[in-house]
mmCIF file of C-alpha atoms in Angstrom:
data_model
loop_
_atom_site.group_PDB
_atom_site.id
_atom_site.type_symbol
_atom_site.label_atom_id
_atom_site.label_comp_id
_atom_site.label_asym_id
_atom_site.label_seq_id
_atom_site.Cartn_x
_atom_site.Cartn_y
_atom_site.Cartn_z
ATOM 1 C CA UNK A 1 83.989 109.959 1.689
ATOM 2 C CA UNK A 2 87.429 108.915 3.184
ATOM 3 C CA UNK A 3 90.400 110.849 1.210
ATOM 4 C CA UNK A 4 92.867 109.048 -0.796
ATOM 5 C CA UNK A 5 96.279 109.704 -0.766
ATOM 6 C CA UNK A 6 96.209 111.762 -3.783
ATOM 7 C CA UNK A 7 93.074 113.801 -3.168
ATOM 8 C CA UNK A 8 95.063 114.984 0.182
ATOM 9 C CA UNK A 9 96.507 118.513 -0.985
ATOM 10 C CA UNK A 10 100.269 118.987 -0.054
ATOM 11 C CA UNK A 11 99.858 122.716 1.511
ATOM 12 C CA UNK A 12 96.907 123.920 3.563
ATOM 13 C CA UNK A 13 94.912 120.629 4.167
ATOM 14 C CA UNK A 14 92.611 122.665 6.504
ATOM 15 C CA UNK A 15 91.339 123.777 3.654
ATOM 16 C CA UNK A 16 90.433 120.804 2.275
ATOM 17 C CA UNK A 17 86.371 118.929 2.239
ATOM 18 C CA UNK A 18 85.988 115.066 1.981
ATOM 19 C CA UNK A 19 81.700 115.891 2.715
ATOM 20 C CA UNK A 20 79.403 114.805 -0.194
ATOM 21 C CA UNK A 21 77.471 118.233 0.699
ATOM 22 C CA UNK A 22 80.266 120.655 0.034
ATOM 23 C CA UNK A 23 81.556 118.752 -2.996
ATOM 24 C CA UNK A 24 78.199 118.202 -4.333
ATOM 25 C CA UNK A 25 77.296 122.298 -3.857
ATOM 26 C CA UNK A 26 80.242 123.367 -5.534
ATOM 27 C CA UNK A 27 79.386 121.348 -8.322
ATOM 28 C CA UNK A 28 75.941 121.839 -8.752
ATOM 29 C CA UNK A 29 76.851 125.586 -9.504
ATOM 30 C CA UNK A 30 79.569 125.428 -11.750
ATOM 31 C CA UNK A 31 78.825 125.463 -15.521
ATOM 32 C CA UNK A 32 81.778 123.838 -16.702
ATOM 33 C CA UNK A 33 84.879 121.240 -16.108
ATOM 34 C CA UNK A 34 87.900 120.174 -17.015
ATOM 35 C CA UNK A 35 88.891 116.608 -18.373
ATOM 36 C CA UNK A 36 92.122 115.719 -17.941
ATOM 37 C CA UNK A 37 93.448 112.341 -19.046
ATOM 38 C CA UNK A 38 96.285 110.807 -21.288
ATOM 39 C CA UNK A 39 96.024 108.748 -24.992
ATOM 40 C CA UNK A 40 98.660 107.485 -27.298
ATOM 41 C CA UNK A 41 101.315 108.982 -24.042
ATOM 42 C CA UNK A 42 100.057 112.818 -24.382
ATOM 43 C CA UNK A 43 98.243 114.493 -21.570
ATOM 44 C CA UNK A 44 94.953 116.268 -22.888
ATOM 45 C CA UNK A 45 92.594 118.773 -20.977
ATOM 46 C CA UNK A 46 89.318 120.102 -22.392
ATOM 47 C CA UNK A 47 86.814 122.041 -20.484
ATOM 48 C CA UNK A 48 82.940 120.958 -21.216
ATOM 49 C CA UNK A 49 79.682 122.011 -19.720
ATOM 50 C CA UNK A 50 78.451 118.878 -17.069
ATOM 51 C CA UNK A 51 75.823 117.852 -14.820
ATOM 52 C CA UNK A 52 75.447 116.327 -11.418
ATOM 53 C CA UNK A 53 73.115 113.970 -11.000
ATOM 54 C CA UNK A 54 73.140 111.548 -7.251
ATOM 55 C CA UNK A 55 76.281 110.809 -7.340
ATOM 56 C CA UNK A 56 77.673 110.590 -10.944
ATOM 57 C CA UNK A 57 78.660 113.947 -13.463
ATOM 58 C CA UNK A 58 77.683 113.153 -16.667
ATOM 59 C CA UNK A 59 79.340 114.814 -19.886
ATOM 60 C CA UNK A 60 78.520 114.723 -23.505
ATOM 61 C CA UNK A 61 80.146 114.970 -27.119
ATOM 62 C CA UNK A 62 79.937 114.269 -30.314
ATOM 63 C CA UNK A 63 80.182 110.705 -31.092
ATOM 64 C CA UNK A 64 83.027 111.473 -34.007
ATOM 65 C CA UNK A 65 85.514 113.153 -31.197
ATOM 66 C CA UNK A 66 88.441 112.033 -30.332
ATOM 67 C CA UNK A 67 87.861 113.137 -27.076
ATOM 68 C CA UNK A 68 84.746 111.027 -26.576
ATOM 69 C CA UNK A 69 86.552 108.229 -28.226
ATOM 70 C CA UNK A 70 89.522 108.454 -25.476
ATOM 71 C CA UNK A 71 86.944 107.941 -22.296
ATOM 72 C CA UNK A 72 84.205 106.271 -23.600
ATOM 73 C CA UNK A 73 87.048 103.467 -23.395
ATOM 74 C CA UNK A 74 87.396 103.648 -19.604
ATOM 75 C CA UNK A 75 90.702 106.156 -19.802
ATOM 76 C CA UNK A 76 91.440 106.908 -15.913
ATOM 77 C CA UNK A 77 90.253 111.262 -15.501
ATOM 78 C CA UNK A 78 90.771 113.529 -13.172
ATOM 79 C CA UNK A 79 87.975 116.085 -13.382
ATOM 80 C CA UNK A 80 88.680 119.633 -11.869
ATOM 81 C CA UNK A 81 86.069 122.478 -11.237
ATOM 82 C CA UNK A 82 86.993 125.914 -9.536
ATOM 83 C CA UNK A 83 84.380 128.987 -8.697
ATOM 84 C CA UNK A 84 86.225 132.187 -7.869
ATOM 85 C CA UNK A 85 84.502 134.342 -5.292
ATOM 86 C CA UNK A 86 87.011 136.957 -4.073
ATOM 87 C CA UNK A 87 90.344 138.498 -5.268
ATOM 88 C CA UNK A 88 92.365 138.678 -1.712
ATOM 89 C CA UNK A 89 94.318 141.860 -1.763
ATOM 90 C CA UNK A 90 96.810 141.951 1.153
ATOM 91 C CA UNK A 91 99.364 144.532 2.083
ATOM 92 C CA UNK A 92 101.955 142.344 0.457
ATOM 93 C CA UNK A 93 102.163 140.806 -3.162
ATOM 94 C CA UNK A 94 103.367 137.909 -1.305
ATOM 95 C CA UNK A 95 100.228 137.367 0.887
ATOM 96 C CA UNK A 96 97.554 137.992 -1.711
ATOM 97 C CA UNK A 97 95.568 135.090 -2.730
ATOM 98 C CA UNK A 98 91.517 133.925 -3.842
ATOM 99 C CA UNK A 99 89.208 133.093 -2.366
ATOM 100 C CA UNK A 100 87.758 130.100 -4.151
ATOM 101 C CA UNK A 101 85.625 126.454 -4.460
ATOM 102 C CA UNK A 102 87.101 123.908 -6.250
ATOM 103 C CA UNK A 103 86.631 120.040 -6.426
ATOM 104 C CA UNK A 104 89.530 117.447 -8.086
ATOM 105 C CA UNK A 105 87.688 113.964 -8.928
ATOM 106 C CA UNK A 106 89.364 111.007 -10.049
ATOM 107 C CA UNK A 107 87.331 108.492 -12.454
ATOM 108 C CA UNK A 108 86.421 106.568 -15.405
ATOM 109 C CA UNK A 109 83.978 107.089 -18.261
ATOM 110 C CA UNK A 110 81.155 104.893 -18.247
ATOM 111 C CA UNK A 111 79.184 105.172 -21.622
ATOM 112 C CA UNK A 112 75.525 105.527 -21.400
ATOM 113 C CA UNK A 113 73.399 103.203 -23.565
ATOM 114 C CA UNK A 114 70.241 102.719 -21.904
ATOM 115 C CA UNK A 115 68.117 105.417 -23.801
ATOM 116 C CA UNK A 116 66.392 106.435 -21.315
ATOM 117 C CA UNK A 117 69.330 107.648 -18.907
ATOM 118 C CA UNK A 118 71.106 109.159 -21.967
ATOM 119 C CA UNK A 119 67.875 111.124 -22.707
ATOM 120 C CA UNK A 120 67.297 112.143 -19.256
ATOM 121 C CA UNK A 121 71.326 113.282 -18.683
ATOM 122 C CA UNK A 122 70.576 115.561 -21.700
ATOM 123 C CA UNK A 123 67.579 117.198 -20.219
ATOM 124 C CA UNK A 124 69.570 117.548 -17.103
ATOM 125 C CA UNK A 125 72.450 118.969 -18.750
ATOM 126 C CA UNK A 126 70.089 121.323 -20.822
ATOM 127 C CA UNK A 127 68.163 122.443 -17.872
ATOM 128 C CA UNK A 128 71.241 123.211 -15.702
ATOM 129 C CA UNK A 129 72.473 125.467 -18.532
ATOM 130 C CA UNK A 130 69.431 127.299 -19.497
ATOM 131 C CA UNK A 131 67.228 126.420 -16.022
ATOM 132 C CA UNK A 132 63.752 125.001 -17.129
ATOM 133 C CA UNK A 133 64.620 125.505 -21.265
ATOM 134 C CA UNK A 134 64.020 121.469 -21.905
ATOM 135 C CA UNK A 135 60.726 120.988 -22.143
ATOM 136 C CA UNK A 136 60.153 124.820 -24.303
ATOM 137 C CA UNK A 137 62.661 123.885 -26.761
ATOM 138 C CA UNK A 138 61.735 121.889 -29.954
ATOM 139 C CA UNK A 139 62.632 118.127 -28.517
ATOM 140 C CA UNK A 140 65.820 116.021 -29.889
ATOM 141 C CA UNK A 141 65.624 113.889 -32.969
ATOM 142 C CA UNK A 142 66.337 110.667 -33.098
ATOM 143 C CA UNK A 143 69.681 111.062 -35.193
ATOM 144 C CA UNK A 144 70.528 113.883 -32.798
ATOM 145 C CA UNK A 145 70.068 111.561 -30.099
ATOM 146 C CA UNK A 146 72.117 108.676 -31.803
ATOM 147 C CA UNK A 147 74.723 111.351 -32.778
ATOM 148 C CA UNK A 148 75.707 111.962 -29.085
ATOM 149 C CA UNK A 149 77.534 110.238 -26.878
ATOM 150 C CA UNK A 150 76.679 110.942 -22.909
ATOM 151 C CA UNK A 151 79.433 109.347 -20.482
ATOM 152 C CA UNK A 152 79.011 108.864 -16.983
ATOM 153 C CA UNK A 153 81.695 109.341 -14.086
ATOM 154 C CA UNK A 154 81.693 107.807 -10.613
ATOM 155 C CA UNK A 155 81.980 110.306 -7.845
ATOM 156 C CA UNK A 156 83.435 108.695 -5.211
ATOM 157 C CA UNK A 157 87.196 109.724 -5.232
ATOM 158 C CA UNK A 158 86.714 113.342 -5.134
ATOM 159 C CA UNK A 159 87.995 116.201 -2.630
ATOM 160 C CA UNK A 160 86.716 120.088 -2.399
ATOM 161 C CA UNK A 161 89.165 122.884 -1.514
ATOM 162 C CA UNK A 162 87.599 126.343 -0.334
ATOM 163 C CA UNK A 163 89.400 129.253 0.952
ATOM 164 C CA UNK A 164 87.296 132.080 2.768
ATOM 165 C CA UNK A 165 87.877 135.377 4.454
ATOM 166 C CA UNK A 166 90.177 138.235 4.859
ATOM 167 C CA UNK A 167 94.161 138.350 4.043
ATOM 168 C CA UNK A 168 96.741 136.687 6.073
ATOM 169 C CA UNK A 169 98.945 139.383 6.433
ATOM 170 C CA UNK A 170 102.352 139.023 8.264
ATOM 171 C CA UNK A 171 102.159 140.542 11.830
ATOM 172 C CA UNK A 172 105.074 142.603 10.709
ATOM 173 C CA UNK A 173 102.880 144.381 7.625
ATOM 174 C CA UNK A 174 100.105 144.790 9.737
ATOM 175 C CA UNK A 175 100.889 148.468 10.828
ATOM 176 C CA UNK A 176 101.486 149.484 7.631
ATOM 177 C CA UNK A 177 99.017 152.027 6.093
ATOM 178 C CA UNK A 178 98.477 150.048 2.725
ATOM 179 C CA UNK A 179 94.745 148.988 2.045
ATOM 180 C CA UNK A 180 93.878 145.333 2.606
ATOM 181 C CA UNK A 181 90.844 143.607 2.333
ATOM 182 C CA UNK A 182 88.921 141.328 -0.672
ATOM 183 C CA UNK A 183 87.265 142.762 -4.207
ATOM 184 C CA UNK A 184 84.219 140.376 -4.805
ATOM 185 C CA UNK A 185 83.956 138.382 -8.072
ATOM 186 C CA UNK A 186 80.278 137.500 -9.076
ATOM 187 C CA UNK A 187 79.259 135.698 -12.283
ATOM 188 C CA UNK A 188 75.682 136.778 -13.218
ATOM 189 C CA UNK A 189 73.110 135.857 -16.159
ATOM 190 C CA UNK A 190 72.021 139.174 -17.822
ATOM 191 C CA UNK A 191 68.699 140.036 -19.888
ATOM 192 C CA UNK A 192 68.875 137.918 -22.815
ATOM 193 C CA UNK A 193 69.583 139.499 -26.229
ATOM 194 C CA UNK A 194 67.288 138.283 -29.241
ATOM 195 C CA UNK A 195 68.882 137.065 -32.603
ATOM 196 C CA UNK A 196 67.366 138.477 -35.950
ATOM 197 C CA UNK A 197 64.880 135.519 -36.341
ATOM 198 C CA UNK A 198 63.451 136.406 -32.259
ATOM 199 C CA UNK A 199 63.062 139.984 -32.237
ATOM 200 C CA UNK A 200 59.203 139.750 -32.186
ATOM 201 C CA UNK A 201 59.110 136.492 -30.268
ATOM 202 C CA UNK A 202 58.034 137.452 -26.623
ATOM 203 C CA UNK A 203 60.921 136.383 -24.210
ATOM 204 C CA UNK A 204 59.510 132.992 -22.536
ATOM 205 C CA UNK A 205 59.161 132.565 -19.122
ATOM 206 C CA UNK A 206 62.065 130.760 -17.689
ATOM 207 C CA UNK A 207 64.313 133.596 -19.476
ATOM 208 C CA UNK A 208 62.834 136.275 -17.782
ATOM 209 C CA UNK A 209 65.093 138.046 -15.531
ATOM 210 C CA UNK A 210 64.957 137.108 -11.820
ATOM 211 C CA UNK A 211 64.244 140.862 -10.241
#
């Protein structure tokens, strides 16, 4: 997709993807977003769990939040997602920095009322969360349905941002005999811990841990 003016970053454009693969991956992974956006001339941000799905995220809220009620009306967002991978520890406080994924889309809320989509964007949503929980999991009512509101956003003004690799140390701070290199950052799922009521329910399938 061909950058906008906005979406070009100010410092370190190298580092900077216009590629629907790249922006696409990094979302696909992360579990959660920010909404930013203004109403009545205050800027709000709220994170929320979100799904990918072709080439819209879709998001979803209670149909009595204010929130909802701000971009269900079309309120321009911008939508911001960062994965950390790597804490860059240099030989200077100066040149230490992350290594990192992140995507900044600019949009509009489209609300979903075909049924059908909205049902489908919740079993995406679910299944992203919890991988392959939908169809084990007692299935929506109808007032549970009606009592959610699932909006759609356009990704088509969107940029990714990834910084790899070792520090950039100044040639000068090379020599010096002060340890440089990255500490990894991983976010993993761990076994699942039963509530009261599932102690003697075996664990199902898609929550077994991946060995």
């Amino acid at each position: 997709m061909a950058p906008q003016s906005h979406l070009i970053p100010s410092r370190l454009a190298k580092r900077a993807h216009y590629d629907k693969e790249t922006i696409y991956s990094i979302l696909d992974e992360a579990l959660f977003c920010t909404v930013s956006y203004v109403a009545d001339n205050k800027p709000f941000s709220m994170p929320t769990a979100f799904v990918r799905y072709e080439n819209k995220l879709y998001i979803h809220g209670s149909v009595g939040s204010h929130f909802i009620w701000a971009l269900e009306k079309g309120a321009p967002v911008c939508i911001s997602v960062t994965l950390i991978d790597a804490l860059v520890v240099a030989k200077s406080a100066f040149s230490h920095s992350v290594n990192y994924r992140s995507v900044v889309l600019f949009s509009q809320g489209e609300k979903i009322e075909d049924a059908n989509v909205k049902s489908a964007a919740l079993e995406w949503l679910t299944n992203k969360i919890v991988p392959n929980s939908w169809s084990y999991l007692r299935p929506m009512k109808e007032n549970e349905v009606k009592k959610t509101t699932v909006l759609a956003f356009e990704i088509d003004e969107a940029s990714a941002k990834v910084r790899t690799g070792m520090p950039n140390d100044e040639e000068e701070d090379k020599p010096l005999p002060i340890w440089s290199g990255i500490i990894p950052i991983e976010t993993t799922r761990r076994d699942p811990v039963p509530d009261d009521l599932s102690r003697e329910i075996p664990l199902p399938k898609h929550l077994l841990p991946i060995i």
